[in-house]
Coordinates of C-alpha atoms in Angstrom, one line a residue:
M1 CA 100.3 111.2 109.0
A2 CA 98.2 109.9 111.3
F3 CA 98.3 105.9 112.0
D4 CA 96.9 105.0 115.0
V5 CA 94.4 105.7 117.8
N6 CA 94.4 104.1 121.4
D7 CA 91.0 103.4 124.1
E8 CA 92.8 106.9 126.1
G9 CA 92.3 108.7 123.1
R10 CA 96.3 109.1 122.5
V11 CA 97.1 109.6 118.3
L12 CA 100.3 108.0 116.7
V13 CA 101.5 110.5 113.9
L14 CA 104.5 110.0 111.6
Y15 CA 106.1 113.6 111.6
D16 CA 109.3 114.9 109.9
G17 CA 109.6 118.0 112.1
T18 CA 113.0 116.9 112.9
G19 CA 114.3 116.8 109.0
V20 CA 113.5 113.1 109.2
R21 CA 110.3 111.2 109.3
Q22 CA 109.7 110.7 113.2
V23 CA 106.9 108.3 115.4
N24 CA 105.2 110.9 117.6
E25 CA 101.9 110.5 120.2
I26 CA 99.5 113.3 120.4
T27 CA 97.4 113.0 123.7
P28 CA 93.9 113.7 124.4
D29 CA 94.6 116.9 125.7
G30 CA 96.8 118.2 122.0
D31 CA 100.0 117.7 123.7
W32 CA 102.6 115.7 121.6
R33 CA 105.4 113.2 122.7
P34 CA 108.5 112.3 120.3
L35 CA 109.0 108.9 120.5
T36 CA 111.8 107.9 118.4
E37 CA 114.5 109.8 117.3
L38 CA 116.3 108.2 114.6
A39 CA 118.8 108.8 112.0
D40 CA 116.4 107.2 109.2
T41 CA 112.7 107.3 108.4
C42 CA 110.0 105.0 110.3
R43 CA 107.5 104.3 108.1
S44 CA 104.5 103.2 110.4
A45 CA 103.3 102.4 113.9
R46 CA 100.9 101.0 116.0
F47 CA 99.7 100.7 119.5
V48 CA 99.7 97.5 121.2
P49 CA 96.1 96.7 122.8
D50 CA 95.7 96.1 126.4
S51 CA 99.4 97.4 126.9
R52 CA 101.7 100.5 127.0
L53 CA 103.6 99.4 123.8
V54 CA 104.4 100.4 120.2
V55 CA 105.4 98.8 117.6
I56 CA 107.2 101.2 114.8
E57 CA 108.6 100.1 111.3
H58 CA 111.7 101.7 109.8
D59 CA 114.3 101.3 107.5
T60 CA 118.0 102.0 106.9
G61 CA 119.0 104.7 104.3
G62 CA 115.9 104.9 102.4
N63 CA 116.2 100.6 101.3
E64 CA 112.5 100.2 101.9
R65 CA 113.9 97.4 104.0
G66 CA 111.3 97.4 107.1
Q67 CA 112.3 96.2 110.1
L68 CA 110.2 96.3 113.4
S69 CA 110.5 97.2 116.8
L70 CA 109.1 97.6 120.4
L71 CA 108.8 101.2 122.1
D72 CA 107.4 101.3 126.0
L73 CA 105.8 104.1 126.8
D74 CA 106.0 103.8 130.4
E75 CA 109.6 104.5 130.0
P76 CA 110.5 108.3 130.6
G77 CA 111.4 110.7 127.9
L78 CA 112.4 108.9 124.5
P79 CA 111.7 105.2 124.9
T80 CA 114.7 102.2 123.9
L81 CA 114.1 100.4 120.4
T82 CA 114.0 97.0 121.1
P83 CA 114.2 94.3 118.1
L84 CA 111.1 92.5 117.0
V85 CA 111.4 91.3 113.9
H86 CA 114.8 92.1 112.2
D87 CA 116.4 90.5 109.0
L88 CA 118.0 93.5 107.0
D89 CA 118.2 91.5 104.1
Y90 CA 114.4 91.4 103.7
L91 CA 111.1 93.2 104.1
H92 CA 108.8 93.3 106.8
H93 CA 105.9 95.7 106.4
L94 CA 103.8 96.4 109.4
V95 CA 99.9 95.5 108.9
A96 CA 98.4 95.5 112.7
A97 CA 98.9 95.5 116.7
K98 CA 96.5 93.0 118.2
P99 CA 96.6 92.1 121.7
G100 CA 99.2 90.0 122.4
R101 CA 100.4 90.4 118.4
V102 CA 101.5 91.5 115.6
L103 CA 100.7 91.0 111.9
Y104 CA 103.5 91.6 109.2
T105 CA 104.3 90.7 106.2
T106 CA 108.1 90.0 104.7
N107 CA 109.3 88.5 101.3
R108 CA 111.9 86.4 103.1
R109 CA 110.7 83.5 101.8
N110 CA 111.4 83.8 98.6
R111 CA 112.9 87.8 98.3
V112 CA 109.3 87.9 95.8
D113 CA 106.2 86.9 97.2
F114 CA 104.7 88.4 100.5
D115 CA 103.4 86.6 103.3
L116 CA 101.5 87.1 106.3
V117 CA 102.6 86.6 109.8
A118 CA 101.4 86.8 113.1
R119 CA 104.4 87.1 115.6
D120 CA 103.4 86.4 119.2
L121 CA 104.9 89.1 121.3
A122 CA 105.2 86.5 125.0
T123 CA 106.9 83.7 122.9
G124 CA 108.5 85.2 119.5
A125 CA 106.6 82.7 117.4
D126 CA 105.5 83.0 114.2
T127 CA 102.0 81.7 112.6
V128 CA 102.2 81.8 109.0
L129 CA 98.7 82.9 108.0
Y130 CA 99.1 83.3 104.3
D131 CA 101.8 81.8 101.6
G132 CA 100.3 81.8 99.2
G133 CA 102.2 84.0 96.9
G134 CA 101.8 87.3 94.6
W135 CA 102.7 91.0 96.1
V136 CA 100.1 91.6 99.1
M137 CA 99.6 95.0 99.1
G138 CA 96.9 95.3 101.5
V139 CA 95.9 92.9 104.7
S140 CA 92.7 94.3 106.6
P141 CA 92.2 91.9 109.6
S142 CA 88.3 91.1 110.8
P143 CA 87.8 92.7 114.4
D144 CA 87.8 89.2 115.9
D145 CA 90.7 87.8 114.0
Q146 CA 89.0 85.3 112.3
W147 CA 89.0 86.7 109.0
V148 CA 91.5 88.4 106.9
V149 CA 91.6 90.0 103.8
L150 CA 94.4 90.5 101.6
T151 CA 94.6 92.7 98.5
V152 CA 97.6 91.5 96.0
A153 CA 98.9 92.3 92.3
T154 CA 97.9 90.2 89.6
V155 CA 98.0 89.8 86.2
P156 CA 96.4 93.2 84.2
A157 CA 98.4 95.8 85.1
N158 CA 97.8 97.9 87.7
S159 CA 94.9 95.3 88.9
F160 CA 94.4 93.8 92.3
Q161 CA 92.5 90.9 93.8
L162 CA 90.4 90.2 97.4
L163 CA 91.3 87.2 98.8
L164 CA 89.9 86.5 101.7
V165 CA 91.5 84.3 104.3
E166 CA 90.4 82.3 107.5
T167 CA 93.2 82.5 110.0
A168 CA 92.6 79.5 111.9
T169 CA 92.7 77.4 109.3
Q170 CA 94.5 79.2 106.3
T171 CA 92.0 78.6 104.2
V172 CA 91.9 80.9 100.9
T173 CA 88.9 82.7 99.3
E174 CA 89.1 84.2 96.1
L175 CA 86.5 87.1 95.9
T176 CA 87.5 88.8 93.1
P177 CA 88.7 87.3 89.6
A178 CA 92.8 86.8 89.3
D179 CA 92.2 87.5 85.9
A180 CA 89.9 90.6 86.2
H181 CA 91.1 94.5 85.2
N182 CA 89.8 95.5 88.8
D183 CA 91.7 98.6 91.6
Q184 CA 90.6 97.7 94.9
G185 CA 91.0 100.5 97.5
Q186 CA 90.5 100.9 100.9
V187 CA 89.1 97.7 102.8
S188 CA 86.6 98.8 106.2
W189 CA 85.2 95.8 108.2
L190 CA 81.9 95.8 110.1
P191 CA 82.3 96.1 114.1
D192 CA 80.9 92.4 114.1
S193 CA 82.8 91.0 111.4
S194 CA 80.0 90.0 109.6
A195 CA 80.7 91.5 106.6
F196 CA 83.0 94.8 105.1
V197 CA 82.8 97.5 102.7
V198 CA 85.6 98.2 99.9
S199 CA 86.5 100.9 97.3
T200 CA 86.9 99.0 94.3
D201 CA 86.4 99.9 90.4
A202 CA 85.3 96.0 89.7
D203 CA 82.8 96.3 86.9
R204 CA 82.6 100.1 86.7
D205 CA 85.3 102.7 85.5
R206 CA 84.8 104.4 88.7
K207 CA 85.5 103.5 92.7
A208 CA 82.5 102.7 94.1
L209 CA 81.7 101.0 97.8
R210 CA 80.6 97.8 97.8
R211 CA 79.9 95.2 100.9
Y212 CA 80.5 91.7 100.9
E213 CA 78.6 89.2 103.3
L214 CA 80.5 86.5 105.0
S215 CA 77.1 84.5 105.5
T216 CA 76.0 84.6 102.0
A217 CA 78.9 85.7 99.8
V218 CA 77.0 88.1 98.6
W219 CA 78.1 91.3 97.0
S220 CA 76.3 94.7 97.7
D221 CA 76.9 98.2 96.4
V222 CA 76.6 101.0 99.3
L223 CA 77.2 104.1 97.6
V224 CA 77.9 104.7 93.7
D225 CA 78.9 107.6 91.9
D226 CA 79.6 107.5 88.1
A227 CA 81.7 110.4 88.2
R228 CA 84.1 110.2 90.9
D229 CA 86.2 107.6 92.7
L230 CA 85.0 106.3 96.7
A231 CA 86.9 105.2 99.6
A232 CA 85.0 104.7 103.2
W233 CA 86.2 103.6 107.1
V234 CA 83.0 102.1 109.3
S235 CA 82.6 103.8 112.3
P236 CA 83.1 101.3 115.3
D237 CA 79.4 101.3 115.9
G238 CA 78.7 99.9 112.7
E239 CA 76.2 103.0 112.2
R240 CA 78.3 105.2 110.0
L241 CA 80.6 105.5 107.0
L242 CA 83.7 108.0 106.8
V243 CA 83.1 108.3 102.9
A244 CA 86.4 110.5 101.0
V245 CA 85.4 111.4 97.3
V246 CA 88.3 112.1 95.0
D247 CA 87.1 114.6 92.7
D248 CA 89.6 116.4 90.3
G249 CA 92.8 116.1 92.5
E250 CA 90.5 117.0 95.6
V251 CA 89.3 114.8 98.4
S252 CA 86.5 116.2 100.3
L253 CA 85.0 114.0 103.4
A254 CA 81.4 113.1 104.9
T255 CA 79.6 111.1 107.3
H256 CA 77.0 108.7 105.9
R257 CA 74.4 106.4 107.3
L258 CA 75.5 102.4 106.4
S259 CA 72.4 101.2 106.2
D260 CA 71.0 103.6 102.9
G261 CA 73.9 105.4 102.1
S262 CA 72.5 108.7 102.7
E263 CA 74.4 111.6 104.1
L264 CA 74.7 113.1 107.3
N265 CA 77.1 115.7 107.8
R266 CA 80.3 117.0 105.7
L267 CA 83.5 117.8 107.4
D268 CA 84.3 121.8 107.5
L269 CA 87.9 121.3 106.0
P270 CA 90.2 124.1 104.1
A271 CA 88.7 124.3 100.7
G272 CA 90.8 123.0 97.9
G273 CA 92.4 120.2 99.4
C274 CA 93.1 116.6 100.2
A275 CA 92.8 113.9 103.5
A276 CA 95.3 111.6 102.8
L277 CA 93.9 108.0 101.0
S278 CA 96.0 105.5 100.6
M279 CA 95.3 101.3 100.5
T280 CA 98.4 100.6 102.6
T281 CA 97.7 103.3 105.5
P282 CA 95.6 103.5 107.8
D283 CA 94.6 107.5 107.9
P284 CA 91.6 108.4 108.8
V285 CA 91.4 106.8 111.9
W286 CA 88.2 106.3 113.7
S287 CA 88.9 106.1 117.7
P288 CA 88.2 103.2 119.0
D289 CA 84.9 104.4 121.3
G290 CA 83.7 106.3 117.6
S291 CA 83.9 109.3 119.7
F292 CA 86.2 111.3 117.1
V293 CA 88.2 110.6 114.0
T294 CA 92.0 111.1 113.3
L295 CA 92.6 112.7 109.5
T296 CA 95.4 114.3 108.1
Y297 CA 94.5 117.0 105.9
N298 CA 96.8 119.7 103.3
S299 CA 96.1 121.3 100.0
P300 CA 98.4 123.3 97.9
T301 CA 98.1 126.4 100.9
T302 CA 98.5 124.3 103.7
P303 CA 101.0 121.8 104.7
P304 CA 99.7 118.8 106.3
T305 CA 98.1 118.5 109.5
V306 CA 96.3 116.4 112.1
H307 CA 93.1 117.3 112.5
R308 CA 90.3 115.6 115.1
Y309 CA 86.7 115.8 114.0
D310 CA 83.7 115.0 116.5
P311 CA 80.7 113.5 114.5
A312 CA 78.5 114.3 117.8
T313 CA 78.9 117.9 117.0
G314 CA 80.6 117.7 113.5
E315 CA 83.4 120.5 114.7
V316 CA 86.9 119.3 113.3
V317 CA 89.9 121.2 115.2
A318 CA 93.4 121.0 114.0
V319 CA 96.2 119.8 116.1
P320 CA 99.5 121.3 114.8
A321 CA 102.6 120.3 115.4
P322 CA 104.8 122.2 118.4
G323 CA 107.2 124.9 116.3
M324 CA 105.5 123.9 112.4
P325 CA 106.5 127.2 111.0
E326 CA 104.5 129.6 109.1
V327 CA 103.8 129.0 105.6
P328 CA 103.9 131.8 103.1
K329 CA 100.6 133.0 101.7
L330 CA 100.0 130.7 98.3
T331 CA 97.4 130.4 95.7
L332 CA 95.1 127.3 94.8
P333 CA 96.3 126.6 91.2
E334 CA 93.3 126.6 88.1
S335 CA 92.3 123.6 86.7
L336 CA 92.1 123.2 82.9
R337 CA 92.3 121.0 80.1
V338 CA 94.3 120.1 77.3
P339 CA 93.6 118.9 74.3
S340 CA 95.7 116.0 73.0
F341 CA 96.9 114.7 69.8
D342 CA 94.1 111.5 69.8
G343 CA 91.1 114.2 71.3
E344 CA 91.4 113.3 75.0
Q345 CA 91.4 116.1 77.7
V346 CA 94.2 116.0 80.0
P347 CA 93.3 117.1 83.4
V348 CA 96.1 119.9 84.3
F349 CA 96.7 121.9 87.6
V350 CA 98.4 126.0 86.6
Y351 CA 100.4 127.1 89.9
R352 CA 100.6 130.8 88.7
P353 CA 104.3 132.8 89.8
T354 CA 104.1 134.3 93.1
G355 CA 108.0 135.7 92.3
P356 CA 108.7 138.2 89.2
D357 CA 107.3 136.4 86.0
L358 CA 110.1 134.8 84.6
G359 CA 108.4 133.5 81.2
S360 CA 109.5 130.2 81.9
T361 CA 106.6 127.1 82.7
V362 CA 108.2 124.1 84.3
L363 CA 105.7 120.7 84.0
H364 CA 105.7 119.0 87.5
I365 CA 105.5 115.4 86.6
H366 CA 104.2 112.9 89.2
G367 CA 105.5 109.1 89.7
G368 CA 103.7 105.9 89.2
P369 CA 102.7 105.6 86.7
E370 CA 99.4 104.7 88.2
G371 CA 100.0 107.4 90.9
A372 CA 98.2 111.0 90.3
A373 CA 98.6 114.4 91.1
M374 CA 96.6 115.8 93.8
R375 CA 95.7 119.0 95.6
V376 CA 98.3 118.6 98.0
W377 CA 101.4 120.4 100.0
Q378 CA 104.5 120.3 97.4
P379 CA 107.0 122.6 98.7
M380 CA 108.8 122.2 95.2
I381 CA 105.8 123.5 93.5
A382 CA 105.8 126.4 95.8
A383 CA 109.5 126.8 95.9
L384 CA 109.5 126.6 91.8
A385 CA 106.9 129.7 92.0
A386 CA 108.2 131.6 93.7
E387 CA 111.2 131.3 91.7
G388 CA 108.6 133.2 89.4
H389 CA 108.1 129.8 86.9
T390 CA 104.4 129.0 86.2
V391 CA 103.8 125.3 87.6
I392 CA 101.6 123.0 85.3
V393 CA 101.2 119.8 87.1
P394 CA 99.4 117.2 84.5
N395 CA 97.6 113.8 85.1
V396 CA 98.9 112.5 81.8
R397 CA 97.0 109.2 81.0
G398 CA 98.2 106.1 82.8
S399 CA 97.5 108.3 85.9
A400 CA 94.9 107.4 88.5
A401 CA 91.8 109.2 90.0
Y402 CA 90.1 109.8 86.7
G403 CA 88.4 106.4 86.1
K404 CA 89.8 102.8 84.8
R405 CA 89.9 103.9 81.2
W406 CA 92.1 106.7 81.8
Y407 CA 94.8 104.6 83.9
S408 CA 94.7 102.0 81.3
L409 CA 95.6 104.8 78.5
D410 CA 99.3 103.8 78.8
D411 CA 100.0 100.4 79.0
R412 CA 102.7 98.1 77.4
A413 CA 102.4 99.1 74.1
L414 CA 100.7 102.7 74.7
R415 CA 103.6 103.8 76.8
L416 CA 104.4 106.5 74.5
D417 CA 101.2 108.4 74.0
S418 CA 101.9 109.2 77.5
V419 CA 104.6 111.3 76.3
K420 CA 102.6 112.1 73.6
D421 CA 100.5 114.3 76.5
L422 CA 103.7 116.0 77.5
A423 CA 104.0 117.6 73.4
A424 CA 100.2 118.1 73.4
I425 CA 100.7 120.2 76.7
H426 CA 103.7 121.8 75.0
A427 CA 101.8 122.8 72.1
W428 CA 99.1 124.3 74.2
L429 CA 101.3 126.4 76.2
P430 CA 100.4 130.0 74.5
T431 CA 96.7 129.8 75.1
I432 CA 97.7 130.9 79.0
G433 CA 100.7 133.4 78.1
A434 CA 103.2 130.9 77.9
D435 CA 106.7 131.3 76.6
Q436 CA 107.3 127.7 74.4
S437 CA 110.8 128.0 74.6
R438 CA 111.2 128.4 77.7
A439 CA 109.5 125.0 78.8
V440 CA 111.1 122.7 81.5
L441 CA 110.5 119.3 83.0
W442 CA 110.7 118.4 86.0
G443 CA 109.4 114.9 87.7
G444 CA 110.6 111.8 90.3
S445 CA 110.2 108.2 89.9
Y446 CA 108.1 107.5 86.6
G447 CA 108.0 111.7 86.3
G448 CA 111.7 110.9 86.1
Y449 CA 111.3 108.5 82.7
M450 CA 108.8 111.3 81.5
V451 CA 111.4 113.9 82.1
L452 CA 114.0 111.7 80.0
A453 CA 111.3 110.7 77.5
G454 CA 110.4 113.9 76.8
L455 CA 113.8 115.5 76.0
A456 CA 114.9 111.9 73.8
F457 CA 111.5 112.2 72.1
Q458 CA 111.0 115.4 71.9
P459 CA 114.3 117.4 71.9
E460 CA 113.0 120.4 69.9
L461 CA 110.7 121.3 72.6
W462 CA 112.2 121.5 76.0
A463 CA 114.7 124.0 77.6
A464 CA 115.8 122.1 80.5
G465 CA 115.2 118.8 82.1
V466 CA 115.7 117.9 85.9
D467 CA 115.2 114.4 86.8
I468 CA 114.8 112.2 90.0
V469 CA 115.3 109.1 90.3
G470 CA 114.2 108.4 87.0
I471 CA 114.3 105.6 84.7
A472 CA 116.5 106.2 81.8
S473 CA 116.2 102.2 80.5
L474 CA 113.4 100.2 80.5
V475 CA 115.2 96.8 80.3
T476 CA 117.7 97.7 82.6
F477 CA 115.5 99.0 85.2
L478 CA 113.4 95.6 85.0
E479 CA 117.0 93.9 84.7
N480 CA 118.1 95.4 88.0
T481 CA 115.3 96.5 89.8
S482 CA 113.9 94.4 93.5
D483 CA 112.7 90.9 92.5
Y484 CA 109.6 91.4 94.0
R485 CA 108.8 94.9 92.3
R486 CA 110.2 93.0 89.1
A487 CA 106.9 90.5 88.7
T488 CA 104.2 93.7 89.2
R489 CA 106.3 96.3 87.4
E490 CA 106.6 94.2 84.0
R491 CA 102.9 93.5 84.0
E492 CA 102.9 97.8 83.3
Y493 CA 105.5 98.4 81.3
G494 CA 106.0 95.0 79.3
Y495 CA 107.6 91.6 79.6
L496 CA 111.8 91.2 79.4
A497 CA 111.3 87.8 77.7
T498 CA 109.2 88.6 75.2
D499 CA 108.9 92.9 74.8
R500 CA 112.4 93.1 74.8
E501 CA 112.3 95.0 71.4
F502 CA 109.5 97.2 72.2
L503 CA 111.2 98.1 75.7
E504 CA 114.4 99.4 74.4
S505 CA 112.4 101.5 71.5
A506 CA 110.5 103.2 74.6
S507 CA 113.4 104.1 77.0
P508 CA 115.2 107.3 76.6
L509 CA 118.3 105.8 76.6
S510 CA 117.6 104.8 73.4
R511 CA 117.7 108.3 71.9
V512 CA 120.3 109.7 73.9
D513 CA 122.1 110.9 71.4
D514 CA 118.7 113.3 70.2
I515 CA 118.8 114.8 73.4
R516 CA 120.4 118.6 73.5
A517 CA 118.6 120.0 76.9
P518 CA 120.3 120.6 79.9
L519 CA 120.0 117.9 82.7
F520 CA 119.9 117.9 86.1
V521 CA 119.4 114.2 88.1
I522 CA 119.0 113.3 91.4
H523 CA 119.4 110.2 93.0
G524 CA 119.3 108.2 96.1
A525 CA 122.4 105.4 96.1
N526 CA 120.4 102.9 98.2
D527 CA 117.4 103.1 95.9
P528 CA 115.7 99.7 95.5
R529 CA 113.0 100.7 93.1
V530 CA 115.2 102.7 90.4
P531 CA 118.5 101.3 90.9
L532 CA 121.3 103.8 90.6
S533 CA 122.4 102.4 87.7
E534 CA 119.9 104.2 85.7
A535 CA 121.3 107.9 86.7
E536 CA 124.6 107.0 86.3
Q537 CA 124.4 105.6 82.4
I538 CA 122.1 108.5 81.3
T539 CA 124.4 111.1 82.9
A540 CA 127.3 109.2 81.7
A541 CA 125.8 109.1 77.9
L542 CA 125.3 112.8 78.2
E543 CA 128.6 113.7 79.6
Q544 CA 130.6 112.0 76.6
R545 CA 128.4 114.0 73.9
G546 CA 128.9 117.4 76.2
V547 CA 125.4 118.0 76.7
P548 CA 125.6 119.9 80.2
C549 CA 124.5 117.3 82.9
E550 CA 124.9 117.0 86.7
L551 CA 124.6 114.0 88.9
A552 CA 123.5 114.5 92.6
V553 CA 123.7 111.2 94.8
Y554 CA 122.9 110.8 98.2
S555 CA 125.0 107.8 100.2
D556 CA 121.7 107.7 102.7
E557 CA 119.0 108.0 100.5
G558 CA 116.5 105.6 98.5
H559 CA 113.5 106.3 96.0
G560 CA 113.4 109.9 96.2
L561 CA 114.6 112.4 99.1
A562 CA 113.1 112.0 102.9
K563 CA 115.7 113.9 104.6
L564 CA 115.6 117.5 105.3
K565 CA 119.3 118.1 104.6
N566 CA 119.5 116.6 101.5
K567 CA 116.8 118.1 100.4
L568 CA 117.9 121.4 101.3
D569 CA 121.1 120.7 99.1
A570 CA 119.7 119.2 95.8
Y571 CA 116.7 120.9 95.0
P572 CA 118.4 124.8 95.6
R573 CA 121.1 123.2 93.3
A574 CA 118.0 122.3 90.5
L575 CA 116.7 125.5 90.8
S576 CA 120.2 127.0 90.1
F577 CA 120.8 124.8 87.4
L578 CA 117.5 125.9 85.6
R579 CA 117.8 129.7 86.2
Q580 CA 121.8 129.3 84.7
H581 CA 120.3 127.8 81.7
L582 CA 116.8 129.4 81.5
A583 CA 119.4 132.5 81.0
T584 CA 120.9 131.6 78.1
V585 CA 117.5 130.7 76.0
E586 CA 116.9 133.4 73.6

């Protein structure tokens, strides 16, 4: 993933070719230079302007407690890490690097709320720019450093408030209501800091591009598409927008005039894939002089690859990492809709077997719950298809990228409606020639909850399950998750103080005696989101009843598997587990 471009046209990217995600620099000629060689994952990186320094964020063992360090690019070979912001008890997230200072967020004040802090690189002094509370999910400083737009999680589930902070006085202005049900995406400033463009679904179902003028405090529409989500990045000259269009799991890119929104050029990228798109990462990135854009693109048939786009010529050139292995020729999925219990249509992607057809089906369920299954490179989906499984990737209700109405349909008391979507997909399987008796659930994080819920609430439907860092009990999950996450997750699932009875009723652990399908569980010992105790209690309960169950725990992992060595251990074991138990299905 691309994170930054400096004045010389050098690019910072994160790449896991060594088995652990590390920081690399790409020169203007396309040469790669490794900058880190850590035992653990690098999470972010930025050039420090007017210097040869790079600041990186990294954690330990997947614990997500980001620490900030500096690298000096003038050092030959692999630069030495110099600690910048280190306190292993707290999270520090890199926001931006400015001349002589670094912006970061941290929860060290009370473990729950995230403050925005500027660290002076010469003196080491910190200046707090915002300490108004909340989980600050996005930070967008203006080019002139006088303003910062914050995206802060608010009370309605999956909702975020925009705040404008004046850095000199720390004055905070609410740009959107705290109680509004709005999702906010990418924020991009105009070069003169007079306005910014944001991707938002305020007052509509889909994310549109809206502009906010600081001098008048007036909002206006830039681009609106009632059927698709939009995001945008303003060019350094303020004349153009790089616009992303999200359509049924695919993300395409085009340049538009900022003045009237008219399209200038569509980027010639491989069909059926996705540009990287996240509120918390900068990819795509304009070069400071606007001569090119660096972006990461991938698809179900193409691994993530850095590309350079030249807006003057329209040329898009891949910049593959050295030694990137050849991948087998794969096929794109079919996009279909499944009727559910209440007449809703569930979007699904269907990947046909690339190996000898076993007649079995694996439902591969994304995390979130407000996440989305996109048309991206998924090695495990490719591996499952190569095993001979038909792989169905659903965007059950509650998923993002299909509008506000759809991602709200599983909130709080509606939680089990998303599980009913799994039963609807099971009932639909014969229409694609699939054997209902050989259907398996596979998912991670919230997808792991869905696996366990499917096995517990629909025990007659599923032949086996693979749960990766999943939630067994919504009650114990909320009690034991990190403090800063509890406040936000209660808004989605329900509150321990008032909704405990419902939370218990919607928990797979409350129906564990009904589970009869074999279960394989993968978990990281350092998971700060879904504690290891969730895996331990579900497997202990199943072992006590004699249900076939295996638990694979990795001492150097957190919320999911980041290290190649652990993936090469866990996933073949899971595939073997499925082969073993599907062989007994009559």
